[in-house]
């Protein structure tokens, strides 16, 4: 029975990731760089086209578009992914040191307790002789 629940949970998780991927793909298709000119005002398009026709204008616009694409396609989704999973990562950063210190403290105190029990038993055995 528990196995079916895990499979259902896995299917739900994969479906959630699939929905998110489709949503992101729809966003990037809708706002692809070839459609950015439609977002500009009409007054700005003519000077931009004359700037692009200049000697260094085409190179500048291509480099700028490349950098903006890297930022929007690479950096922002990465930050979004990190932010959405930061609490899962935070648990890892919390659990590992806590488990280490718990084991360290337990091992030290158990050693002290065992030595105390041995000393007590030696003292009792010496008194009984």
Tab-separated table of N, CA and C in Angstrom:
chain	number	residue	atom	x	y	z
A	1	UNK	N	0.832	-1.194	0.000
A	1	UNK	CA	0.000	0.000	0.000
A	1	UNK	C	0.868	1.246	0.000
A	2	UNK	N	1.935	1.214	0.803
A	2	UNK	CA	2.834	2.359	0.881
A	2	UNK	C	3.541	2.593	-0.449
A	3	UNK	N	3.784	1.525	-1.172
A	3	UNK	CA	4.445	1.626	-2.454
A	3	UNK	C	3.591	2.398	-3.457
A	4	UNK	N	2.296	2.191	-3.439
A	4	UNK	CA	1.402	2.918	-4.342
A	4	UNK	C	1.393	4.403	-4.008
A	5	UNK	N	1.471	4.724	-2.736
A	5	UNK	CA	1.500	6.122	-2.324
A	5	UNK	C	2.773	6.795	-2.822
A	6	UNK	N	3.902	6.100	-2.730
A	6	UNK	CA	5.155	6.659	-3.223
A	6	UNK	C	5.111	6.865	-4.726
A	7	UNK	N	4.524	5.910	-5.462
A	7	UNK	CA	4.417	6.067	-6.899
A	7	UNK	C	3.509	7.238	-7.246
A	8	UNK	N	2.420	7.379	-6.522
A	8	UNK	CA	1.506	8.478	-6.773
A	8	UNK	C	2.192	9.804	-6.470
A	9	UNK	N	2.933	9.842	-5.396
A	9	UNK	CA	3.657	11.055	-5.034
A	9	UNK	C	4.702	11.378	-6.097
A	10	UNK	N	5.405	10.373	-6.578
A	10	UNK	CA	6.396	10.575	-7.616
A	10	UNK	C	5.734	11.101	-8.886
A	11	UNK	N	4.585	10.527	-9.244
A	11	UNK	CA	3.862	11.005	-10.423
A	11	UNK	C	3.406	12.453	-10.242
A	12	UNK	N	2.953	12.782	-9.041
A	12	UNK	CA	2.528	14.165	-8.779
A	12	UNK	C	3.704	15.126	-8.863
A	13	UNK	N	4.848	14.721	-8.335
A	13	UNK	CA	6.034	15.572	-8.390
A	13	UNK	C	6.469	15.783	-9.834
A	14	UNK	N	6.516	14.703	-10.600
A	14	UNK	CA	6.906	14.818	-12.013
A	14	UNK	C	5.906	15.650	-12.800
A	15	UNK	N	4.624	15.518	-12.481
A	15	UNK	CA	3.608	16.330	-13.160
A	15	UNK	C	3.777	17.808	-12.810
A	16	UNK	N	4.127	18.102	-11.570
A	16	UNK	CA	4.346	19.498	-11.172
A	16	UNK	C	5.547	20.085	-11.912
A	17	UNK	N	6.632	19.317	-12.007
A	17	UNK	CA	7.786	19.796	-12.762
A	17	UNK	C	7.443	19.964	-14.235
A	18	UNK	N	6.658	19.049	-14.793
A	18	UNK	CA	6.248	19.155	-16.189
A	18	UNK	C	5.426	20.417	-16.426
A	19	UNK	N	4.508	20.713	-15.513
A	19	UNK	CA	3.710	21.942	-15.646
A	19	UNK	C	4.593	23.177	-15.585
A	20	UNK	N	5.558	23.168	-14.667
A	20	UNK	CA	6.442	24.326	-14.544
A	20	UNK	C	7.297	24.500	-15.796
A	21	UNK	N	7.809	23.404	-16.341
A	21	UNK	CA	8.622	23.477	-17.556
A	21	UNK	C	7.784	24.003	-18.714
A	22	UNK	N	6.553	23.509	-18.851
A	22	UNK	CA	5.679	23.993	-19.927
A	22	UNK	C	5.351	25.478	-19.754
A	23	UNK	N	5.141	25.894	-18.518
A	23	UNK	CA	4.859	27.304	-18.247
A	23	UNK	C	6.052	28.170	-18.627
A	24	UNK	N	7.257	27.739	-18.225
A	24	UNK	CA	8.470	28.487	-18.564
A	24	UNK	C	8.707	28.506	-20.068
A	25	UNK	N	8.483	27.377	-20.732
A	25	UNK	CA	8.667	27.339	-22.185
A	25	UNK	C	7.681	28.268	-22.881
A	26	UNK	N	6.455	28.295	-22.411
A	26	UNK	CA	5.459	29.211	-22.987
A	26	UNK	C	5.871	30.658	-22.822
A	27	UNK	N	6.422	30.996	-21.653
A	27	UNK	CA	6.894	32.366	-21.409
A	27	UNK	C	8.015	32.723	-22.367
A	28	UNK	N	9.009	31.808	-22.521
A	28	UNK	CA	10.163	32.122	-23.364
A	28	UNK	C	9.791	32.123	-24.840
A	29	UNK	N	8.786	31.347	-25.233
A	29	UNK	CA	8.332	31.404	-26.627
A	29	UNK	C	7.587	32.710	-26.871
A	30	UNK	N	6.782	33.122	-25.924
A	30	UNK	CA	6.006	34.351	-26.086
A	30	UNK	C	6.914	35.582	-26.113
A	31	UNK	N	7.922	35.601	-25.267
A	31	UNK	CA	8.804	36.762	-25.163
A	31	UNK	C	10.200	36.470	-25.719
A	32	UNK	N	10.289	35.757	-26.817
A	32	UNK	CA	11.577	35.458	-27.440
A	32	UNK	C	12.201	36.746	-27.991
A	33	UNK	N	13.530	36.746	-28.145
A	33	UNK	CA	14.205	37.972	-28.587
A	33	UNK	C	13.716	38.519	-29.930
A	34	UNK	N	13.230	37.671	-30.809
A	34	UNK	CA	12.763	38.181	-32.105
A	34	UNK	C	11.487	39.012	-31.960
A	35	UNK	N	10.803	38.908	-30.834
A	35	UNK	CA	9.580	39.692	-30.606
A	35	UNK	C	9.822	40.933	-29.760
A	36	UNK	N	11.063	41.164	-29.351
A	36	UNK	CA	11.345	42.296	-28.490
A	36	UNK	C	11.087	43.631	-29.194
A	37	UNK	N	11.225	43.655	-30.520
A	37	UNK	CA	10.989	44.901	-31.257
A	37	UNK	C	9.536	45.345	-31.122
A	38	UNK	N	8.620	44.395	-30.955
A	38	UNK	CA	7.207	44.745	-30.796
A	38	UNK	C	6.955	45.466	-29.473
A	39	UNK	N	7.830	45.273	-28.503
A	39	UNK	CA	7.663	45.912	-27.200
A	39	UNK	C	8.162	47.360	-27.184
A	40	UNK	N	8.940	47.736	-28.206
A	40	UNK	CA	9.496	49.087	-28.259
A	40	UNK	C	8.474	50.076	-28.810
A	41	UNK	N	8.530	51.328	-28.363
A	41	UNK	CA	7.636	52.340	-28.931
A	41	UNK	C	8.039	52.655	-30.372
A	42	UNK	N	7.085	53.125	-31.152
A	42	UNK	CA	7.301	53.399	-32.582
A	42	UNK	C	8.385	54.461	-32.792
A	43	UNK	N	8.487	55.445	-31.900
A	43	UNK	CA	9.481	56.508	-32.035
A	43	UNK	C	10.902	55.977	-31.877
A	44	UNK	N	11.059	54.902	-31.162
A	44	UNK	CA	12.384	54.370	-30.866
A	44	UNK	C	12.879	53.413	-31.945
A	45	UNK	N	11.996	52.834	-32.734
A	45	UNK	CA	12.384	51.809	-33.700
A	45	UNK	C	13.222	52.408	-34.832
A	46	UNK	N	12.819	53.547	-35.392
A	46	UNK	CA	13.547	54.139	-36.519
A	46	UNK	C	14.985	54.521	-36.138
A	47	UNK	N	15.227	55.229	-35.000
A	47	UNK	CA	16.626	55.502	-34.637
A	47	UNK	C	17.417	54.231	-34.353
A	48	UNK	N	16.757	53.216	-33.791
A	48	UNK	CA	17.441	51.949	-33.531
A	48	UNK	C	17.878	51.289	-34.835
A	49	UNK	N	17.012	51.309	-35.830
A	49	UNK	CA	17.372	50.714	-37.124
A	49	UNK	C	18.522	51.470	-37.783
A	50	UNK	N	18.527	52.786	-37.688
A	50	UNK	CA	19.656	53.541	-38.253
A	50	UNK	C	20.933	53.272	-37.468
A	51	UNK	N	20.816	53.082	-36.157
A	51	UNK	CA	21.997	52.747	-35.352
A	51	UNK	C	22.543	51.378	-35.731
A	52	UNK	N	21.653	50.431	-35.990
A	52	UNK	CA	22.080	49.077	-36.360
A	52	UNK	C	22.788	49.101	-37.712
A	53	UNK	N	22.363	49.972	-38.616
A	53	UNK	CA	22.984	50.044	-39.939
A	53	UNK	C	24.370	50.680	-39.896
A	54	UNK	N	24.699	51.352	-38.810
A	54	UNK	CA	26.039	51.933	-38.680
A	54	UNK	C	27.071	50.820	-38.531
A	55	UNK	N	28.372	51.209	-38.618
A	55	UNK	CA	29.466	50.240	-38.644
A	55	UNK	C	29.506	49.351	-37.395
A	56	UNK	N	29.531	49.921	-36.202
A	56	UNK	CA	29.637	49.129	-34.979
A	56	UNK	C	28.303	48.846	-34.329
A	57	UNK	N	27.225	49.383	-34.887
A	57	UNK	CA	25.906	49.233	-34.274
A	57	UNK	C	25.406	47.809	-34.264
A	58	UNK	N	25.628	47.097	-35.376
A	58	UNK	CA	25.142	45.711	-35.467
A	58	UNK	C	25.852	44.829	-34.447
A	59	UNK	N	27.156	45.028	-34.322
A	59	UNK	CA	27.933	44.240	-33.360
A	59	UNK	C	27.478	44.553	-31.929
A	60	UNK	N	27.269	45.835	-31.638
A	60	UNK	CA	26.830	46.241	-30.310
A	60	UNK	C	25.468	45.638	-29.966
A	61	UNK	N	24.525	45.692	-30.898
A	61	UNK	CA	23.183	45.159	-30.655
A	61	UNK	C	23.228	43.642	-30.487
A	62	UNK	N	24.041	42.970	-31.281
A	62	UNK	CA	24.142	41.511	-31.135
A	62	UNK	C	24.747	41.122	-29.785
A	63	UNK	N	25.787	41.828	-29.368
A	63	UNK	CA	26.398	41.527	-28.064
A	63	UNK	C	25.422	41.842	-26.938
A	64	UNK	N	24.715	42.965	-27.048
A	64	UNK	CA	23.732	43.319	-26.033
A	64	UNK	C	22.603	42.288	-25.961
A	65	UNK	N	22.110	41.861	-27.126
A	65	UNK	CA	21.049	40.843	-27.152
A	65	UNK	C	21.550	39.525	-26.571
A	66	UNK	N	22.802	39.181	-26.871
A	66	UNK	CA	23.389	37.955	-26.333
A	66	UNK	C	23.488	38.025	-24.807
A	67	UNK	N	23.968	39.150	-24.293
A	67	UNK	CA	24.089	39.300	-22.836
A	67	UNK	C	22.722	39.294	-22.157
A	68	UNK	N	21.758	39.974	-22.738
A	68	UNK	CA	20.412	39.968	-22.160
A	68	UNK	C	19.802	38.562	-22.199
A	69	UNK	N	20.053	37.847	-23.287
A	69	UNK	CA	19.545	36.475	-23.377
A	69	UNK	C	20.183	35.595	-22.310
A	70	UNK	N	21.487	35.774	-22.096
A	70	UNK	CA	22.149	34.990	-21.045
A	70	UNK	C	21.563	35.301	-19.680
A	71	UNK	N	21.284	36.565	-19.433
A	71	UNK	CA	20.733	36.942	-18.128
A	71	UNK	C	19.337	36.361	-17.959
A	72	UNK	N	18.474	36.539	-18.963
A	72	UNK	CA	17.085	36.101	-18.829
A	72	UNK	C	16.931	34.593	-18.937
A	73	UNK	N	17.756	33.944	-19.750
A	73	UNK	CA	17.607	32.499	-19.934
A	73	UNK	C	18.441	31.727	-18.920
A	74	UNK	N	19.563	32.296	-18.478
A	74	UNK	CA	20.439	31.562	-17.581
A	74	UNK	C	20.349	31.967	-16.126
A	75	UNK	N	20.476	33.243	-15.856
A	75	UNK	CA	20.606	33.694	-14.471
A	75	UNK	C	19.265	33.691	-13.745
A	76	UNK	N	18.263	34.277	-14.343
A	76	UNK	CA	16.967	34.399	-13.659
A	76	UNK	C	16.335	33.033	-13.373
A	77	UNK	N	16.262	32.094	-14.341
A	77	UNK	CA	15.720	30.771	-13.980
A	77	UNK	C	16.564	30.038	-12.936
A	78	UNK	N	17.884	30.232	-12.974
A	78	UNK	CA	18.734	29.596	-11.973
A	78	UNK	C	18.431	30.155	-10.593
A	79	UNK	N	18.321	31.469	-10.480
A	79	UNK	CA	17.977	32.071	-9.189
A	79	UNK	C	16.585	31.644	-8.738
A	80	UNK	N	15.665	31.543	-9.669
A	80	UNK	CA	14.315	31.082	-9.329
A	80	UNK	C	14.353	29.648	-8.806
A	81	UNK	N	15.140	28.799	-9.461
A	81	UNK	CA	15.263	27.402	-9.026
A	81	UNK	C	15.890	27.325	-7.636
A	82	UNK	N	16.936	28.112	-7.416
A	82	UNK	CA	17.590	28.107	-6.103
A	82	UNK	C	16.620	28.601	-5.038
A	83	UNK	N	15.890	29.688	-5.329
A	83	UNK	CA	14.959	30.231	-4.346
A	83	UNK	C	13.845	29.237	-4.027
A	84	UNK	N	13.355	28.515	-5.059
A	84	UNK	CA	12.269	27.572	-4.806
A	84	UNK	C	12.741	26.349	-4.034
A	85	UNK	N	14.037	26.043	-4.104
A	85	UNK	CA	14.565	24.866	-3.413
A	85	UNK	C	15.472	25.213	-2.247
A	86	UNK	N	15.546	26.484	-1.858
A	86	UNK	CA	16.474	26.903	-0.808
A	86	UNK	C	16.135	26.259	0.531
A	87	UNK	N	14.862	26.024	0.786
A	87	UNK	CA	14.499	25.457	2.079
A	87	UNK	C	14.879	23.989	2.156
A	88	UNK	N	14.876	23.297	1.016
A	88	UNK	CA	15.363	21.915	1.014
A	88	UNK	C	16.865	21.891	1.224
A	89	UNK	N	17.574	22.810	0.594
A	89	UNK	CA	19.021	22.893	0.772
A	89	UNK	C	19.343	23.321	2.197
A	90	UNK	N	18.525	24.225	2.742
A	90	UNK	CA	18.730	24.709	4.106
A	90	UNK	C	18.662	23.554	5.095
A	91	UNK	N	17.747	22.612	4.863
A	91	UNK	CA	17.654	21.452	5.759
A	91	UNK	C	18.943	20.654	5.742
A	92	UNK	N	19.556	20.502	4.572
A	92	UNK	CA	20.815	19.770	4.481
A	92	UNK	C	21.892	20.490	5.287
A	93	UNK	N	21.939	21.819	5.145
A	93	UNK	CA	22.941	22.585	5.878
A	93	UNK	C	22.691	22.567	7.378
A	94	UNK	N	21.487	22.321	7.783
A	94	UNK	CA	21.162	22.260	9.203
A	94	UNK	C	21.343	20.857	9.760
A	95	UNK	N	20.927	19.842	9.021
A	95	UNK	CA	20.910	18.474	9.530
A	95	UNK	C	22.321	17.900	9.665
A	96	UNK	N	23.193	18.155	8.719
A	96	UNK	CA	24.535	17.557	8.769
A	96	UNK	C	25.314	18.020	10.007
A	97	UNK	N	25.412	19.325	10.282
A	97	UNK	CA	26.134	19.707	11.513
A	97	UNK	C	25.442	19.243	12.786
A	98	UNK	N	24.107	19.300	12.805
A	98	UNK	CA	23.407	18.842	14.006
A	98	UNK	C	23.639	17.359	14.259
A	99	UNK	N	23.596	16.556	13.220
A	99	UNK	CA	23.835	15.123	13.404
A	99	UNK	C	25.284	14.869	13.832
A	100	UNK	N	26.223	15.622	13.255
A	100	UNK	CA	27.622	15.461	13.660
A	100	UNK	C	27.800	15.787	15.138
A	101	UNK	N	27.285	16.923	15.563
A	101	UNK	CA	27.458	17.316	16.962
A	101	UNK	C	26.682	16.407	17.900
A	102	UNK	N	25.556	15.913	17.471
A	102	UNK	CA	24.803	14.961	18.296
A	102	UNK	C	25.624	13.693	18.509
A	103	UNK	N	26.189	13.151	17.436
A	103	UNK	CA	27.022	11.948	17.568
A	103	UNK	C	28.267	12.226	18.410
A	104	UNK	N	28.875	13.401	18.227
A	104	UNK	CA	30.070	13.735	19.011
A	104	UNK	C	29.734	13.846	20.491
A	105	UNK	N	28.672	14.522	20.815
A	105	UNK	CA	28.291	14.688	22.221
A	105	UNK	C	27.886	13.356	22.836
A	106	UNK	N	27.137	12.556	22.102
A	106	UNK	CA	26.732	11.240	22.611
A	106	UNK	C	27.963	10.367	22.854
A	107	UNK	N	28.923	10.387	21.943
A	107	UNK	CA	30.107	9.540	22.124
A	107	UNK	C	30.937	10.010	23.326
A	108	UNK	N	31.077	11.321	23.508
A	108	UNK	CA	31.846	11.831	24.654
A	108	UNK	C	31.140	11.493	25.956
A	109	UNK	N	29.841	11.785	26.030
A	109	UNK	CA	29.122	11.529	27.278
A	109	UNK	C	28.987	10.040	27.562
A	110	UNK	N	28.837	9.225	26.552
A	110	UNK	CA	28.755	7.784	26.808
A	110	UNK	C	30.087	7.269	27.335
A	111	UNK	N	31.183	7.802	26.818
A	111	UNK	CA	32.498	7.404	27.324
A	111	UNK	C	32.649	7.820	28.791
A	112	UNK	N	32.231	9.038	29.115
A	112	UNK	CA	32.315	9.524	30.498
A	112	UNK	C	31.430	8.675	31.406
A	113	UNK	N	30.212	8.355	30.941
A	113	UNK	CA	29.305	7.530	31.753
A	113	UNK	C	29.866	6.130	31.977
A	114	UNK	N	30.434	5.540	30.942
A	114	UNK	CA	31.010	4.196	31.083
A	114	UNK	C	32.179	4.224	32.061
A	115	UNK	N	33.045	5.227	31.952
A	115	UNK	CA	34.162	5.338	32.900
A	115	UNK	C	33.656	5.560	34.323
A	116	UNK	N	32.617	6.354	34.474
A	116	UNK	CA	32.037	6.583	35.801
A	116	UNK	C	31.462	5.308	36.386
A	117	UNK	N	30.773	4.517	35.569
A	117	UNK	CA	30.212	3.248	36.046
A	117	UNK	C	31.337	2.301	36.448
A	118	UNK	N	32.414	2.218	35.662
A	118	UNK	CA	33.537	1.349	36.012
A	118	UNK	C	34.198	1.804	37.311
A	119	UNK	N	34.402	3.108	37.479
A	119	UNK	CA	35.008	3.614	38.716
A	119	UNK	C	34.106	3.312	39.922
A	120	UNK	N	32.810	3.497	39.739
A	120	UNK	CA	31.868	3.205	40.817
A	120	UNK	C	31.888	1.724	41.180
A	121	UNK	N	31.883	0.868	40.145
A	121	UNK	CA	31.902	-0.577	40.414
A	121	UNK	C	33.222	-1.002	41.059
A	122	UNK	N	34.344	-0.409	40.689
A	122	UNK	CA	35.629	-0.716	41.332
A	122	UNK	C	35.605	-0.297	42.802
A	123	UNK	N	35.037	0.891	43.046
A	123	UNK	CA	34.982	1.361	44.435
A	123	UNK	C	34.078	0.459	45.270
A	124	UNK	N	32.957	0.029	44.697
A	124	UNK	CA	32.038	-0.864	45.442
A	124	UNK	C	32.700	-2.207	45.665
A	125	UNK	N	33.389	-2.744	44.654
A	125	UNK	CA	34.059	-4.036	44.800
A	125	UNK	C	35.210	-3.977	45.826
A	126	UNK	N	35.928	-2.844	45.893
A	126	UNK	CA	36.992	-2.703	46.900
A	126	UNK	C	36.418	-2.661	48.307
A	127	UNK	N	35.263	-2.047	48.466
A	127	UNK	CA	34.631	-1.964	49.779
A	127	UNK	C	34.071	-3.339	50.193
A	128	UNK	N	33.650	-4.132	49.229
A	128	UNK	CA	33.092	-5.435	49.542
A	128	UNK	C	34.175	-6.445	49.919
A	129	UNK	N	35.406	-6.239	49.489
A	129	UNK	CA	36.498	-7.181	49.819
A	129	UNK	C	36.840	-7.128	51.222
